[in-house]
C-alpha cells in the first residue's frame, strides 16, 4: 500500500481494529511518536474513530482547530500527542 508502512487487521475479536506501523528499519527511536512499538495509528471501524500519535506541535494545532481531542485514557506516558480523531457527523450515517 504505502512504502515502509505495515497495515494489519486482526482476524479475532478485534476485527474492527486496523493498526498502522512503520517497518522496523525506518521506525527510529522516538518513543513519543508511537502508540506502541512502531505503531502510529489505529482505526476503530466500529466507532468510527482514529487514534493517532502526532508530534506535539501538530497535536496542538489539531486540537485548536477542532480536528481532534486528547485521548481520554491518556496517562503520563500517553501525553497530549495521542489524539482521538472522529469521523465528521455528516459522514457518519
PDB file of C-alpha atoms in Angstrom:
ATOM      1  CA  UNK A   1       0.000   0.000   0.000  1.00  0.00           C
ATOM      2  CA  UNK A   2       2.411   2.666   1.279  1.00  0.00           C
ATOM      3  CA  UNK A   3       6.207   2.392   1.392  1.00  0.00           C
ATOM      4  CA  UNK A   4       7.599   1.347   4.806  1.00  0.00           C
ATOM      5  CA  UNK A   5       4.145   1.035   6.433  1.00  0.00           C
ATOM      6  CA  UNK A   6       2.591  -2.234   7.597  1.00  0.00           C
ATOM      7  CA  UNK A   7      -1.201  -2.283   7.850  1.00  0.00           C
ATOM      8  CA  UNK A   8      -2.627  -5.070   9.982  1.00  0.00           C
ATOM      9  CA  UNK A   9      -6.141  -6.028  10.896  1.00  0.00           C
ATOM     10  CA  UNK A  10      -6.837  -8.819  13.334  1.00  0.00           C
ATOM     11  CA  UNK A  11      -8.848 -11.950  12.483  1.00  0.00           C
ATOM     12  CA  UNK A  12     -10.151 -12.468  16.033  1.00  0.00           C
ATOM     13  CA  UNK A  13     -12.494 -10.451  18.268  1.00  0.00           C
ATOM     14  CA  UNK A  14     -10.634  -7.226  17.448  1.00  0.00           C
ATOM     15  CA  UNK A  15     -11.559  -7.469  13.752  1.00  0.00           C
ATOM     16  CA  UNK A  16     -12.877  -3.904  13.968  1.00  0.00           C
ATOM     17  CA  UNK A  17      -9.341  -2.640  14.616  1.00  0.00           C
ATOM     18  CA  UNK A  18      -6.760  -1.787  11.949  1.00  0.00           C
ATOM     19  CA  UNK A  19      -3.213  -0.847  13.055  1.00  0.00           C
ATOM     20  CA  UNK A  20      -0.646   1.167  11.105  1.00  0.00           C
ATOM     21  CA  UNK A  21       3.030   0.521  11.898  1.00  0.00           C
ATOM     22  CA  UNK A  22       6.333   1.647  10.441  1.00  0.00           C
ATOM     23  CA  UNK A  23       8.751  -1.012   9.286  1.00  0.00           C
ATOM     24  CA  UNK A  24      11.468  -1.616  11.860  1.00  0.00           C
ATOM     25  CA  UNK A  25      14.219  -0.254   9.583  1.00  0.00           C
ATOM     26  CA  UNK A  26      12.604   3.217   9.426  1.00  0.00           C
ATOM     27  CA  UNK A  27      10.894   3.484  12.835  1.00  0.00           C
ATOM     28  CA  UNK A  28      13.657   5.306  14.704  1.00  0.00           C
ATOM     29  CA  UNK A  29      13.935   5.604  18.484  1.00  0.00           C
ATOM     30  CA  UNK A  30      11.452   8.379  19.329  1.00  0.00           C
ATOM     31  CA  UNK A  31       9.041   6.536  21.663  1.00  0.00           C
ATOM     32  CA  UNK A  32       6.677   9.534  21.974  1.00  0.00           C
ATOM     33  CA  UNK A  33       5.874   9.232  18.261  1.00  0.00           C
ATOM     34  CA  UNK A  34       4.212   5.840  18.709  1.00  0.00           C
ATOM     35  CA  UNK A  35       1.219   4.282  20.444  1.00  0.00           C
ATOM     36  CA  UNK A  36       3.196   1.052  20.858  1.00  0.00           C
ATOM     37  CA  UNK A  37       6.480  -0.050  19.274  1.00  0.00           C
ATOM     38  CA  UNK A  38       6.340   1.174  15.642  1.00  0.00           C
ATOM     39  CA  UNK A  39       2.522   1.714  15.744  1.00  0.00           C
ATOM     40  CA  UNK A  40       1.484   5.301  14.988  1.00  0.00           C
ATOM     41  CA  UNK A  41      -2.251   4.937  14.276  1.00  0.00           C
ATOM     42  CA  UNK A  42      -5.269   2.720  14.962  1.00  0.00           C
ATOM     43  CA  UNK A  43      -8.595   2.821  13.187  1.00  0.00           C
ATOM     44  CA  UNK A  44     -11.597   1.529  15.140  1.00  0.00           C
ATOM     45  CA  UNK A  45     -14.068   0.621  12.417  1.00  0.00           C
ATOM     46  CA  UNK A  46     -16.996   0.143  14.780  1.00  0.00           C
ATOM     47  CA  UNK A  47     -16.731   3.671  16.277  1.00  0.00           C
ATOM     48  CA  UNK A  48     -15.570   5.048  13.636  1.00  0.00           C
ATOM     49  CA  UNK A  49     -12.577   6.626  15.342  1.00  0.00           C
ATOM     50  CA  UNK A  50      -8.881   7.076  14.632  1.00  0.00           C
ATOM     51  CA  UNK A  51      -6.315   7.059  17.440  1.00  0.00           C
ATOM     52  CA  UNK A  52      -3.231   8.886  16.233  1.00  0.00           C
ATOM     53  CA  UNK A  53       0.228   9.753  17.572  1.00  0.00           C
ATOM     54  CA  UNK A  54       1.460  13.147  16.365  1.00  0.00           C
ATOM     55  CA  UNK A  55       4.406  15.408  17.159  1.00  0.00           C
ATOM     56  CA  UNK A  56       3.382  17.738  19.988  1.00  0.00           C
ATOM     57  CA  UNK A  57       3.081  20.903  17.869  1.00  0.00           C
ATOM     58  CA  UNK A  58       0.900  19.120  15.264  1.00  0.00           C
ATOM     59  CA  UNK A  59      -1.251  17.667  18.044  1.00  0.00           C
ATOM     60  CA  UNK A  60      -1.680  21.166  19.488  1.00  0.00           C
ATOM     61  CA  UNK A  61      -2.932  22.581  16.179  1.00  0.00           C
ATOM     62  CA  UNK A  62      -5.236  19.610  15.517  1.00  0.00           C
ATOM     63  CA  UNK A  63      -6.864  20.231  18.919  1.00  0.00           C
ATOM     64  CA  UNK A  64      -7.044  24.029  18.499  1.00  0.00           C
ATOM     65  CA  UNK A  65      -8.693  23.658  15.086  1.00  0.00           C
ATOM     66  CA  UNK A  66     -11.212  21.147  16.392  1.00  0.00           C
ATOM     67  CA  UNK A  67      -9.984  18.231  14.268  1.00  0.00           C
ATOM     68  CA  UNK A  68      -9.064  16.048  17.257  1.00  0.00           C
ATOM     69  CA  UNK A  69      -9.136  15.829  21.034  1.00  0.00           C
ATOM     70  CA  UNK A  70      -6.685  14.356  23.551  1.00  0.00           C
ATOM     71  CA  UNK A  71      -7.167  10.645  24.108  1.00  0.00           C
ATOM     72  CA  UNK A  72      -9.433  10.183  27.127  1.00  0.00           C
ATOM     73  CA  UNK A  73      -7.264   7.321  28.513  1.00  0.00           C
ATOM     74  CA  UNK A  74      -4.003   9.224  28.333  1.00  0.00           C
ATOM     75  CA  UNK A  75      -1.579   8.823  31.215  1.00  0.00           C
ATOM     76  CA  UNK A  76       1.820  10.319  31.914  1.00  0.00           C
ATOM     77  CA  UNK A  77       3.205   8.001  29.217  1.00  0.00           C
ATOM     78  CA  UNK A  78       0.465   8.940  26.745  1.00  0.00           C
ATOM     79  CA  UNK A  79       0.818  12.681  26.684  1.00  0.00           C
ATOM     80  CA  UNK A  80      -1.074  15.251  24.620  1.00  0.00           C
ATOM     81  CA  UNK A  81       0.226  13.952  21.288  1.00  0.00           C
ATOM     82  CA  UNK A  82      -2.053  10.885  21.465  1.00  0.00           C
ATOM     83  CA  UNK A  83      -5.319  12.027  19.894  1.00  0.00           C
ATOM     84  CA  UNK A  84      -8.783  10.784  19.025  1.00  0.00           C
ATOM     85  CA  UNK A  85      -9.941  11.817  15.571  1.00  0.00           C
ATOM     86  CA  UNK A  86     -13.644  11.194  14.945  1.00  0.00           C
ATOM     87  CA  UNK A  87     -15.301  10.915  11.576  1.00  0.00           C
ATOM     88  CA  UNK A  88     -17.382  14.067  10.941  1.00  0.00           C
ATOM     89  CA  UNK A  89     -21.065  13.610  11.810  1.00  0.00           C
ATOM     90  CA  UNK A  90     -22.124  14.340   8.216  1.00  0.00           C
ATOM     91  CA  UNK A  91     -20.198  11.274   7.046  1.00  0.00           C
ATOM     92  CA  UNK A  92     -21.273   9.098   9.958  1.00  0.00           C
ATOM     93  CA  UNK A  93     -24.635   7.857   8.642  1.00  0.00           C
TER      94      UNK A  93
END
